[in-house]
GROMACS .gro file of C-alpha atoms in nm:
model
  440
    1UNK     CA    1  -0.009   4.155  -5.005
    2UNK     CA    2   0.306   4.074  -5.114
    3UNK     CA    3   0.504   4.074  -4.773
    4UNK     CA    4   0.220   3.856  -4.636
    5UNK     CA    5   0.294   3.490  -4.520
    6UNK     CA    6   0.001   3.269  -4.387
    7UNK     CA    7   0.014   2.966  -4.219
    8UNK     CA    8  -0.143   2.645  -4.369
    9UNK     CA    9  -0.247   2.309  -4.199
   10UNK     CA   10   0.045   2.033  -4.184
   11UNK     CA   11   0.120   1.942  -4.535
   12UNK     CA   12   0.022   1.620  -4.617
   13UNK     CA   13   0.208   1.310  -4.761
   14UNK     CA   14   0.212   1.384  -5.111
   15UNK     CA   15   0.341   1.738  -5.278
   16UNK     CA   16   0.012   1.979  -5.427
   17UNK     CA   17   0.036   2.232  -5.721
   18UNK     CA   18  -0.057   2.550  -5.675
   19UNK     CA   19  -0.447   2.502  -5.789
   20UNK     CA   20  -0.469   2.236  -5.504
   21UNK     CA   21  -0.318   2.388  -5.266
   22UNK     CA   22  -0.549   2.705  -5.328
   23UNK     CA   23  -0.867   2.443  -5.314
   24UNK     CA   24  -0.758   2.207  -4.983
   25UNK     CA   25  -0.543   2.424  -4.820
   26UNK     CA   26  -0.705   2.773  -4.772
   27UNK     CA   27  -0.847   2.683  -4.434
   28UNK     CA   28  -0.826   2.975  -4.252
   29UNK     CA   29  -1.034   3.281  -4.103
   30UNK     CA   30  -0.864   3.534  -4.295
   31UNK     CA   31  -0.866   3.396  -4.639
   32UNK     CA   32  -1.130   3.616  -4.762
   33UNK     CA   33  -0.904   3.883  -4.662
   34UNK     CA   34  -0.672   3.804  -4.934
   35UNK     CA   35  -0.672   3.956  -5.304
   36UNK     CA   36  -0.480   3.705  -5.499
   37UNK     CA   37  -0.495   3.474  -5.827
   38UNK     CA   38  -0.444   3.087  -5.818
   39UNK     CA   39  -0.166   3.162  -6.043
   40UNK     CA   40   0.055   3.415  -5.835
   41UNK     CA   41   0.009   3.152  -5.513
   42UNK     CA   42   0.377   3.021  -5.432
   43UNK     CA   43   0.485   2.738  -5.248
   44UNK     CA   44   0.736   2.826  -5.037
   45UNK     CA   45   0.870   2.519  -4.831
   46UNK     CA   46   0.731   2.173  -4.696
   47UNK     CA   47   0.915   1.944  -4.482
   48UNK     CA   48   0.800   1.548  -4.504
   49UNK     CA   49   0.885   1.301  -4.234
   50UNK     CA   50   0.848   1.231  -3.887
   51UNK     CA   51   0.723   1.559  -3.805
   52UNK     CA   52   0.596   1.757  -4.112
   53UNK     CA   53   0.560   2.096  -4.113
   54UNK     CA   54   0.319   2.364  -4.221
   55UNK     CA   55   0.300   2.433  -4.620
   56UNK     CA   56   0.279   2.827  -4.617
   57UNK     CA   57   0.205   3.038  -4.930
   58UNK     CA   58   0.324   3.366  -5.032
   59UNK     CA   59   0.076   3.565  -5.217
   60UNK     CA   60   0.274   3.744  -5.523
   61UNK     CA   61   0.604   3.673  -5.433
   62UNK     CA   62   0.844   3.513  -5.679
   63UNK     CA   63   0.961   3.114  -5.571
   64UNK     CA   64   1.181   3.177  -5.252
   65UNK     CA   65   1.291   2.890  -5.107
   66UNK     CA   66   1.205   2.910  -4.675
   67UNK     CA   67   1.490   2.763  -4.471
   68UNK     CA   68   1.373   2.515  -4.147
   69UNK     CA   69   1.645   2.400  -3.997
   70UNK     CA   70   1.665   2.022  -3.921
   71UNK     CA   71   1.885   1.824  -3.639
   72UNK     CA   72   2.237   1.782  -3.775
   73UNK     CA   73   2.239   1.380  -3.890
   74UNK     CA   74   2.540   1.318  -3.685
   75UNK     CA   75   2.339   1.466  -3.348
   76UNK     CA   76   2.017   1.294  -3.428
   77UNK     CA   77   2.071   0.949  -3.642
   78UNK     CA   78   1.693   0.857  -3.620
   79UNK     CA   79   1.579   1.182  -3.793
   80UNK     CA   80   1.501   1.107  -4.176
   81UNK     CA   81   1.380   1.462  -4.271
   82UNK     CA   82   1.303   1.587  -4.657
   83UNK     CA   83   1.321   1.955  -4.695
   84UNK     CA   84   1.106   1.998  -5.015
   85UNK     CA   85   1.113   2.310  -5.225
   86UNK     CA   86   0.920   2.409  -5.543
   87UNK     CA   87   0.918   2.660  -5.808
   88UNK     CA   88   0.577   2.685  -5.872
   89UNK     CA   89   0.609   2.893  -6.245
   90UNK     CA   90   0.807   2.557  -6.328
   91UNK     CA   91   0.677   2.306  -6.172
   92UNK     CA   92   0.972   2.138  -6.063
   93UNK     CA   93   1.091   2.028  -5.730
   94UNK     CA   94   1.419   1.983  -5.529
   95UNK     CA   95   1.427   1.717  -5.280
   96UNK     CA   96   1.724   1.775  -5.006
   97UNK     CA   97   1.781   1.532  -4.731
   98UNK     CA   98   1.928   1.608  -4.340
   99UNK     CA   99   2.301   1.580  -4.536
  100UNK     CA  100   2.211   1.857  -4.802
  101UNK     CA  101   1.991   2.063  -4.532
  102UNK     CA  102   2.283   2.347  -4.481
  103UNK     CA  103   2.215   2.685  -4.568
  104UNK     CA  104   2.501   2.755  -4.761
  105UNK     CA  105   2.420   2.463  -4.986
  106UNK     CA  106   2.105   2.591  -5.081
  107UNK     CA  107   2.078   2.841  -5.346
  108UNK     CA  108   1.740   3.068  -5.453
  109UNK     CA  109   1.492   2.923  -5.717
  110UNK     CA  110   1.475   3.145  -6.061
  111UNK     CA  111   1.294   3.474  -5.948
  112UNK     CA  112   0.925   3.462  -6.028
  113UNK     CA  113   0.675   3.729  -6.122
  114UNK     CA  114   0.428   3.973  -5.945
  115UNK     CA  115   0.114   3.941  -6.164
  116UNK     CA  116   0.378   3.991  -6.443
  117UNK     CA  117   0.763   4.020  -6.528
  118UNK     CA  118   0.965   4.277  -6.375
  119UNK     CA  119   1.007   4.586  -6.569
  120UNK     CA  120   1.412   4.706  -6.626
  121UNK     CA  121   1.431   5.072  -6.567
  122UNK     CA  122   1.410   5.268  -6.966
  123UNK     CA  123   1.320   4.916  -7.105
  124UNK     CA  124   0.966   5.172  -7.225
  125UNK     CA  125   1.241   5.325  -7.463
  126UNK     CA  126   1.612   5.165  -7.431
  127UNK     CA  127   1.868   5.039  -7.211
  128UNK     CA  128   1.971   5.284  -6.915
  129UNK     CA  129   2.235   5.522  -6.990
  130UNK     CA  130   2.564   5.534  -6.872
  131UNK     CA  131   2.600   5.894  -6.887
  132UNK     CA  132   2.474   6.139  -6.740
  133UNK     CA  133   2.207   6.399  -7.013
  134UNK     CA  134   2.247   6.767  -7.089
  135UNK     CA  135   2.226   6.964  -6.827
  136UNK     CA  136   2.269   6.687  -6.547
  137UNK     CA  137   2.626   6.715  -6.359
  138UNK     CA  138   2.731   6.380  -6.210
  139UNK     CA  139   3.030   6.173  -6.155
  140UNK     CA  140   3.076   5.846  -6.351
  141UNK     CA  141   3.336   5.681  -6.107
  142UNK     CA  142   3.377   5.614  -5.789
  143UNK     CA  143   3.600   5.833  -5.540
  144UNK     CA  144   3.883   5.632  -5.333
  145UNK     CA  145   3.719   5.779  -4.984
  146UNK     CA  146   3.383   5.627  -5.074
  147UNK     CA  147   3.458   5.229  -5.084
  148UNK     CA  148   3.277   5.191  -4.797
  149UNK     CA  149   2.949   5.349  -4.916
  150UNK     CA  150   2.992   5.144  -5.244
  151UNK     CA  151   3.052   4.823  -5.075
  152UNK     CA  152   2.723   4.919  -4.844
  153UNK     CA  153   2.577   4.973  -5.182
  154UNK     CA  154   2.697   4.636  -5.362
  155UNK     CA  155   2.538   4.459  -5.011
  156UNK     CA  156   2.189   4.591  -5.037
  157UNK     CA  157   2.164   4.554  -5.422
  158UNK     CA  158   2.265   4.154  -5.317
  159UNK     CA  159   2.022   4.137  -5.067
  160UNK     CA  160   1.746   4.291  -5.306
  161UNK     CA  161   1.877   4.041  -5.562
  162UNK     CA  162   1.529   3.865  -5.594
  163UNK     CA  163   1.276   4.162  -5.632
  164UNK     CA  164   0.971   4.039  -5.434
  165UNK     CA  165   0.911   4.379  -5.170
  166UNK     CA  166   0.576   4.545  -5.224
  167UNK     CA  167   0.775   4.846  -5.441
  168UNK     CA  168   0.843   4.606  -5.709
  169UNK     CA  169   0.474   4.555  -5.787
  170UNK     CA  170   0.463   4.907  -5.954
  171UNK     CA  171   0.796   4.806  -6.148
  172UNK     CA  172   0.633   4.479  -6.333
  173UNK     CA  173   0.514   4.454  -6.686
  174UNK     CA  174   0.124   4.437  -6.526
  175UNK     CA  175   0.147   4.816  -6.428
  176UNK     CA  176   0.215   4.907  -6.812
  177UNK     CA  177   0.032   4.664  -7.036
  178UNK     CA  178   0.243   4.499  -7.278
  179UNK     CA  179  -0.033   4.532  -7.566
  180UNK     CA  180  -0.058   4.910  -7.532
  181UNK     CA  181   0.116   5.121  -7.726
  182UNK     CA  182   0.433   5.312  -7.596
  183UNK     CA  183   0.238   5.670  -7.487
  184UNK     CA  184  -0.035   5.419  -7.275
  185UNK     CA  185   0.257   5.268  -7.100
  186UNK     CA  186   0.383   5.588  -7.016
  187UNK     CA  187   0.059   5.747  -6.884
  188UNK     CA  188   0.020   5.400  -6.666
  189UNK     CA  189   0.368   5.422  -6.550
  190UNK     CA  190   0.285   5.807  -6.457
  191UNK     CA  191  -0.041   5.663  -6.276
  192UNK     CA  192   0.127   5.433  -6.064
  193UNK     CA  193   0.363   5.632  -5.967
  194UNK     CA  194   0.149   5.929  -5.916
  195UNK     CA  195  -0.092   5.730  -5.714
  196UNK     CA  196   0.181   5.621  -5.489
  197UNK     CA  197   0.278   5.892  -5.295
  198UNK     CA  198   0.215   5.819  -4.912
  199UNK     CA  199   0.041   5.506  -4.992
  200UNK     CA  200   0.129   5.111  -4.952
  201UNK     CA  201   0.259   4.989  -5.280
  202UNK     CA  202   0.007   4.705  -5.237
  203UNK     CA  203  -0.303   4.953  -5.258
  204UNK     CA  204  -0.159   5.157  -5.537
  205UNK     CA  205  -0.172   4.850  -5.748
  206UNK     CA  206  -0.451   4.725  -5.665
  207UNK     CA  207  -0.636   5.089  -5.747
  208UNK     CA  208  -0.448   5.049  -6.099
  209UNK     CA  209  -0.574   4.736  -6.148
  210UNK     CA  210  -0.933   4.886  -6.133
  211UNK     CA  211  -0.895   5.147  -6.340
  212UNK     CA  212  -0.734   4.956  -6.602
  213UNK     CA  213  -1.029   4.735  -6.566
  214UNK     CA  214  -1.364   4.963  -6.508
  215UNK     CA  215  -1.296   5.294  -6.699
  216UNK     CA  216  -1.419   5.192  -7.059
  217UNK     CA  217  -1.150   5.164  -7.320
  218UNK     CA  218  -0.908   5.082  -7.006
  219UNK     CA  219  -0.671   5.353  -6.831
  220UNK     CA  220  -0.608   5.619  -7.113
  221UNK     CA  221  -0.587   5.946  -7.100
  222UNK     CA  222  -0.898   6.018  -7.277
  223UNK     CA  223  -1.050   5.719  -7.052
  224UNK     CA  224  -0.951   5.975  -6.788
  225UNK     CA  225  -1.050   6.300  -6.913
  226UNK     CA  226  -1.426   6.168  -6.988
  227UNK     CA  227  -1.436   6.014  -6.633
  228UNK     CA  228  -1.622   6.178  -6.329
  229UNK     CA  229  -1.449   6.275  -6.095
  230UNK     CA  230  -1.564   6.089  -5.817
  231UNK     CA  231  -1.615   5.772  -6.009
  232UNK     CA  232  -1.191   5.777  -6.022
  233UNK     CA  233  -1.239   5.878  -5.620
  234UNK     CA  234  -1.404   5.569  -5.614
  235UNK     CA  235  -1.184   5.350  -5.789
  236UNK     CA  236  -0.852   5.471  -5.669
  237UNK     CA  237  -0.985   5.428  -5.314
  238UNK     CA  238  -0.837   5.393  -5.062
  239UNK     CA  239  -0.551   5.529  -5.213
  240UNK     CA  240  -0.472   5.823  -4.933
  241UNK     CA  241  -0.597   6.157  -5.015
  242UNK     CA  242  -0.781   5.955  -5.315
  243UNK     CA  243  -1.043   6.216  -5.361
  244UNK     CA  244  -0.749   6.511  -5.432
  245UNK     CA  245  -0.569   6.262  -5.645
  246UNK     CA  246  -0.859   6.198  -5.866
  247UNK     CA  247  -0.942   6.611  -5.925
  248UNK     CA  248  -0.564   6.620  -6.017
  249UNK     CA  249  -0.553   6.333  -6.202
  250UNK     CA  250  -0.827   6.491  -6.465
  251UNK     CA  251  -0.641   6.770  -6.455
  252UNK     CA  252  -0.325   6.626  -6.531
  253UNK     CA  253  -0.463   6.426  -6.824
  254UNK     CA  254  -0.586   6.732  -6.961
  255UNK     CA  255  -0.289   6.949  -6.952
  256UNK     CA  256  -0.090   6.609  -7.100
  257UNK     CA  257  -0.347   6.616  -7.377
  258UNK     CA  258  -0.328   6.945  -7.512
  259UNK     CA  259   0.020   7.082  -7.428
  260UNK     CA  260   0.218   6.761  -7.472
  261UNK     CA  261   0.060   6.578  -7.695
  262UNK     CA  262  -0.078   6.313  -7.543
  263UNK     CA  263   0.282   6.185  -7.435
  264UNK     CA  264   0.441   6.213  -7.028
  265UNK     CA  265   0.714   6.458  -7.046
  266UNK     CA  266   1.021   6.318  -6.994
  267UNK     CA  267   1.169   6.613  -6.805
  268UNK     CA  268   1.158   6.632  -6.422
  269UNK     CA  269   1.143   7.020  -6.429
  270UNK     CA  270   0.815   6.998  -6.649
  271UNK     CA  271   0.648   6.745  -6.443
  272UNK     CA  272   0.718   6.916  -6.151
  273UNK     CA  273   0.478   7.216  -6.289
  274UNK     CA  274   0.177   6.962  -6.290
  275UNK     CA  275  -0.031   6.946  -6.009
  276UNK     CA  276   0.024   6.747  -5.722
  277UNK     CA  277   0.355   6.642  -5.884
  278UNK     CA  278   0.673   6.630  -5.705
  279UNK     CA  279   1.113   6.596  -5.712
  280UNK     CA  280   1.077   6.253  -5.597
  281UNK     CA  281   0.827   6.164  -5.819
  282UNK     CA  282   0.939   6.355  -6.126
  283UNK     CA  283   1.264   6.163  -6.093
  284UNK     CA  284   1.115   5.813  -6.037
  285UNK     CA  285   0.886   5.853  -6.380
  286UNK     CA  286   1.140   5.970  -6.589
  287UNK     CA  287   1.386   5.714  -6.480
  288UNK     CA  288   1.184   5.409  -6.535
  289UNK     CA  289   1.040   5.609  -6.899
  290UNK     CA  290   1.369   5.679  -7.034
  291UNK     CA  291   1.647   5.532  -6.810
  292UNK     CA  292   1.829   5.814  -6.841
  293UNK     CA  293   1.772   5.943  -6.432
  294UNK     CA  294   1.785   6.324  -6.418
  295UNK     CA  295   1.794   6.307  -6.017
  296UNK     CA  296   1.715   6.020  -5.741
  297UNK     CA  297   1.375   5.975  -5.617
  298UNK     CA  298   1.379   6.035  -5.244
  299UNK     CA  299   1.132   5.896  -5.021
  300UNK     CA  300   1.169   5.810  -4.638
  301UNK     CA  301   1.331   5.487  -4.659
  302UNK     CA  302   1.636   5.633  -4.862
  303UNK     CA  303   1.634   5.951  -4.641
  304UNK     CA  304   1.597   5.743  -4.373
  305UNK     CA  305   1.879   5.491  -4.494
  306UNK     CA  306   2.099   5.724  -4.607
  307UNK     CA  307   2.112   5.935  -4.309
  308UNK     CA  308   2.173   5.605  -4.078
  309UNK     CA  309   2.452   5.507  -4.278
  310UNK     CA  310   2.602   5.807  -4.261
  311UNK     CA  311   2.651   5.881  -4.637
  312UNK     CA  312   2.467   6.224  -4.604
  313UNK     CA  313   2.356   6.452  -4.290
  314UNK     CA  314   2.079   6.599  -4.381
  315UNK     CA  315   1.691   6.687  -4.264
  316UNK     CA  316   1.498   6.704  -4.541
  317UNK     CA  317   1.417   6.485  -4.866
  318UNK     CA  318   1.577   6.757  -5.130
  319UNK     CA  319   1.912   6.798  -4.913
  320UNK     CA  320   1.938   6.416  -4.910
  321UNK     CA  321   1.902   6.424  -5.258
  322UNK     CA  322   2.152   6.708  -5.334
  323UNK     CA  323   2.402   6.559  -5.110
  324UNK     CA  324   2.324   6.160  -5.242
  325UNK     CA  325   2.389   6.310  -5.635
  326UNK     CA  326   2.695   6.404  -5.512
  327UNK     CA  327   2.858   6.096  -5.364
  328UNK     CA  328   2.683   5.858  -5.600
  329UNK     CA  329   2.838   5.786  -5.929
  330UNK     CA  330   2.615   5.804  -6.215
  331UNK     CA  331   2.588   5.470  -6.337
  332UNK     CA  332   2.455   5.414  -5.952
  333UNK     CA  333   2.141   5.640  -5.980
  334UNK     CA  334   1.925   5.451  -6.176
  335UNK     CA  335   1.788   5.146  -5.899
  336UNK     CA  336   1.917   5.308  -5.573
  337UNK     CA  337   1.536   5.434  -5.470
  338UNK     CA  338   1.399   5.089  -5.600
  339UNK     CA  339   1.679   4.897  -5.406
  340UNK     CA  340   1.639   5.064  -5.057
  341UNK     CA  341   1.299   5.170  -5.067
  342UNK     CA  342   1.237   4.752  -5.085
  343UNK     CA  343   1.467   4.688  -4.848
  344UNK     CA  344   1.324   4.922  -4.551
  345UNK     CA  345   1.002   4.741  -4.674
  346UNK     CA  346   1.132   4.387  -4.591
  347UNK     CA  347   1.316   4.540  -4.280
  348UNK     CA  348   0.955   4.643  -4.186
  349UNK     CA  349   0.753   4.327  -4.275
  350UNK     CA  350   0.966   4.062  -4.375
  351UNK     CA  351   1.290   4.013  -4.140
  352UNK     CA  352   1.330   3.683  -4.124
  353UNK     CA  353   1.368   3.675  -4.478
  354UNK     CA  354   1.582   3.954  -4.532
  355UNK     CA  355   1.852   3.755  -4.211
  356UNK     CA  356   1.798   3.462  -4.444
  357UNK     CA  357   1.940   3.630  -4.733
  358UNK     CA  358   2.200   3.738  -4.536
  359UNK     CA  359   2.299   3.431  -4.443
  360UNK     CA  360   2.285   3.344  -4.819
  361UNK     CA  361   2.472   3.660  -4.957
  362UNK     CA  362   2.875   3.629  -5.018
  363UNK     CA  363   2.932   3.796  -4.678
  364UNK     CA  364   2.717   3.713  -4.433
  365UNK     CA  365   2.897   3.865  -4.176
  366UNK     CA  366   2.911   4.218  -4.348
  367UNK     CA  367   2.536   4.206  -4.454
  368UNK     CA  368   2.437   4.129  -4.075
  369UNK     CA  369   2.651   4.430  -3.957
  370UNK     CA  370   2.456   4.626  -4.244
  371UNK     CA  371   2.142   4.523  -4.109
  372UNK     CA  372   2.227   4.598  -3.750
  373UNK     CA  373   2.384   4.960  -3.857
  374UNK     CA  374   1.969   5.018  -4.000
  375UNK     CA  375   1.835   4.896  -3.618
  376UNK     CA  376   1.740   4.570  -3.740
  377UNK     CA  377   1.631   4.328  -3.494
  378UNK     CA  378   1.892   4.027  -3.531
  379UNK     CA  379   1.645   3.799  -3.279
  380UNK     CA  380   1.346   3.797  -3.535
  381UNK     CA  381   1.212   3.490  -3.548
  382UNK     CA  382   0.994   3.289  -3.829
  383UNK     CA  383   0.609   3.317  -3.682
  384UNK     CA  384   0.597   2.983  -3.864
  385UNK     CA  385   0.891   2.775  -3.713
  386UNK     CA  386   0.978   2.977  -3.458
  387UNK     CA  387   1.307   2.951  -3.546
  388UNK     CA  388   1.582   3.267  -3.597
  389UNK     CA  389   1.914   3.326  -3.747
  390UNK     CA  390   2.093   3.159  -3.494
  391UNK     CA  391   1.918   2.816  -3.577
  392UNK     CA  392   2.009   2.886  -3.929
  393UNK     CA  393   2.365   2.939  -3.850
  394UNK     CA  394   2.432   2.657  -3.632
  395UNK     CA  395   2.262   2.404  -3.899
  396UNK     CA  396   2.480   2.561  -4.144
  397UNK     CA  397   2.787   2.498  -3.908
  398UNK     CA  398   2.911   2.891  -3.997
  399UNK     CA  399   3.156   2.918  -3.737
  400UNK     CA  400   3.230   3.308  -3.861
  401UNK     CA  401   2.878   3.427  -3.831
  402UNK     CA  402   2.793   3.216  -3.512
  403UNK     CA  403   3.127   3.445  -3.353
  404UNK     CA  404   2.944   3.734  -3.453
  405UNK     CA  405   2.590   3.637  -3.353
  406UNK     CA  406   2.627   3.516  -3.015
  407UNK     CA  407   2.773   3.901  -2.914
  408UNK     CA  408   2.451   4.011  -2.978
  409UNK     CA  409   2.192   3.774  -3.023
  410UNK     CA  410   2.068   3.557  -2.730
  411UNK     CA  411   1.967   3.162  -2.806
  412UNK     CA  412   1.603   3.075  -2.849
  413UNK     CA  413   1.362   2.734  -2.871
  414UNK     CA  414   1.228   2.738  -3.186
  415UNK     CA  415   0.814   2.616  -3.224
  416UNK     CA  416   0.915   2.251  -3.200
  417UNK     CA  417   1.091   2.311  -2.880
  418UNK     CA  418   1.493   2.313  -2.993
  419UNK     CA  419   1.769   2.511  -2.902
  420UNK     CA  420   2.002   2.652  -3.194
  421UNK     CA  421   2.246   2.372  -3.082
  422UNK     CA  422   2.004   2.083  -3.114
  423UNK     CA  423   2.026   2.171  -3.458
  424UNK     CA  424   2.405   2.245  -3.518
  425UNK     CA  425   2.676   2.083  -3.699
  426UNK     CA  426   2.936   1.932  -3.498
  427UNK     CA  427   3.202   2.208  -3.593
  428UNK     CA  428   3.028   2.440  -3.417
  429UNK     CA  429   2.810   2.215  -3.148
  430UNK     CA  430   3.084   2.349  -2.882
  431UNK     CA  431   3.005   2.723  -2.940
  432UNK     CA  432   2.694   2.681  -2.720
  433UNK     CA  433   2.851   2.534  -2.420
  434UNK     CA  434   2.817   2.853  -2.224
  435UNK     CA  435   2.437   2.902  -2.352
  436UNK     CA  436   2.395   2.510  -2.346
  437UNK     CA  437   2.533   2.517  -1.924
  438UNK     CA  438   2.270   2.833  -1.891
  439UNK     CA  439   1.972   2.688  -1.993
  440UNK     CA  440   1.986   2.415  -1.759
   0.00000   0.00000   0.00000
């Protein structure tokens, strides 16, 4: 699961590869519980020295590099800490020591894969189009009165910058197979998003993965056609309403077959007449097919996004999408769903991360006021180091976001028993004198 972050025994003195630390270092009740390859397995931080921390592994994320932060050198002389990072596709490591340890120092690794290279939206056919087809009306600029809603925009498409939220596993090179000619990749691309609807990204691939695997000759539309229908129940389990999906599926692969020649349409409007087909799935296919969007995908997190950030009023998915084709300039359509449909995934499952990045992002200050705008929790905390933004701040001496943060965020110990400001750098050690004076 690709949100899913385990922890490991202390790491010991000398740094594994991936292979070993899949052999010596999967210790733990729930392993079995895991569906993962050796290969996928990343390494996401290790800290060696007088106290080493856990090694934790993120199954099918891309190299990330996991911020602990250590006692400022100039507060703690005796502290000789290593923070050790790796990009496990490779192989090569970054040592930092306490002086480097600041978060604005440290940059992300080169994205990695999920079981396979992320897909660019139209890359099935060409690059995505600037303007807008036939029949679609659209703006190609932006209006003066919306530079707030683009700037919101330009913010989430930094923090989404390294594409590791469970959404991106239907948008990688492993959901249409490279060898297969163009109309397979289609049909899988129309699988995986078809199989999606009201189902955890993680499952739908996982159910692809089997039929690509089990149905003889792979996932094809013939493959399909000559299937029973409860052998795809079966293997699209437990994909929700998996049994309904698999009648339609056959049905679908049918109707592709004989009145389309074996090839997805490419217009919304005539996959909306197949069965179980929706808007928000019509648009999603023929966006990533062509790159030439004929509408936005709506799902809840961009209805529910949307709405918060007040860039439409509206109730239901088909308003939000009227009103969102509207304000958004064309050029804009193309990875909005992708972008914010991850992002209320990580605001979900992975918020540490996500305050991390915004630490990391050119405005920290603006992408924490995004995040609290969406009702995120500023106080999350790593499960592994116990430690939250605040800790992150104060080692990075950020005097602007510490200002911000201590309005609304309330200091914590962290797993190893420090406060934010046994971790600070001096320029901003005297920010916690109030919470310092409290906490005796």
């Amino acid at each position: 699961m690709v949100d899913d972050i385990r922890e490991q025994p202390d790491a010991p003195e000398t740094v594994v590869s991936d292979a070993q630390g899949l052999s010596s270092h999967l210790e733990m009740r729930d392993a079995k519980e895991l569906d993962h390859d050796s290969e996928t397995a990343t390494t996401r931080y290790r800290l060696v020295g007088k106290r080493p921390r856990p090694l934790a592994f993120a199954y099918g994320q891309p190299p990330c590099k996991r911020i602990h932060a250590l006692p400022h050198p100039a507060a703690d002389a005796a502290a000789s800490t290593v923070l050790i990072t790796k990009d496990c596709e490779t192989d090569q490591e970054q040592r930092i020591t306490d002086s480097q340890t600041t978060l604005d120092r440290i940059t992300p690794l080169t994205p990695g894969r999920h079981n396979g290279t992320l897909m660019s939206l139209g890359e099935l056919s060409h690059s995505p189009a600037r303007q807008p087809p036939p029949g679609v009306s659209a703006r190609l600029e932006w209006r003066k009165g919306d530079l707030r809603c683009k700037q919101e925009l330009s913010v989430m498409r930094e923090l989404r910058r390294v594409r590791d939220a469970p959404v991106d596993m239907l948008f990688t090179r492993s959901i249409a197979d490279e060898s297969a000619c163009s109309e397979v990749k289609g049909f899988h691309v129309f699988v995986a998003v078809f199989l999606s609807s009201q189902t955890r990204d993680e499952v739908t691939a996982l159910a692809m993965q089997r039929l690509k695997s089990q149905l003889p000759g792979g996932l094809t539309l013939a493959s399909v056609i000559k299937a029973r229908q409860a052998t795809l129940g079966k293997l699209i389990k437990p994909v929700a309403f998996h049994n309904t999906k698999a009648k339609h599926l056959k049905d679908i692969a049918h109707i592709i077959t004989t009145e389309h020649s074996g090839v997805v349409p490419s217009d919304a409007d005539v996959l909306c007449k197949l069965p179980g087909i929706g808007p928000k799935m019509a648009h999603i296919v023929v966006s990533v097919l062509t790159g030439t969007p004929q509408g936005i995908g709506i799902d809840l997190h961009v209805h529910r996004i949307t709405n918060k950030l007040g860039w439409v009023r509206s109730k239901e998915p088909e308003q939000t999408r009227a009103q969102l084709q509207k304000l958004l300039p064309y050029p804009e359509w193309s990875d909005v769903n992708v972008v914010m449909v991850g992002l209320g995934q990580q605001m979900n499952s992975a918020r540490p991360i996500l305050l991390q990045r915004c630490l990391h992002s050119s405005d920290p200050v603006a992408a924490l006021r995004l995040m609290q705008r969406l009702d995120l929790d500023l106080s999350s905390r790593d499960k592994i180091t116990g430690q939250g933004i605040l800790h992150w701040a104060a080692s990075a001496g950020n005097a602007k976001v510490l200002r911000m943060l201590l309005k609304n965020v309330e200091p914590s110990k962290d797993a190893a028993g420090r406060w934010p400001w046994d971790t600070a750098a001096p320029p901003v050690n005297n920010m916690f004198d109030y919470w310092r004076r409290k906490a005796k």
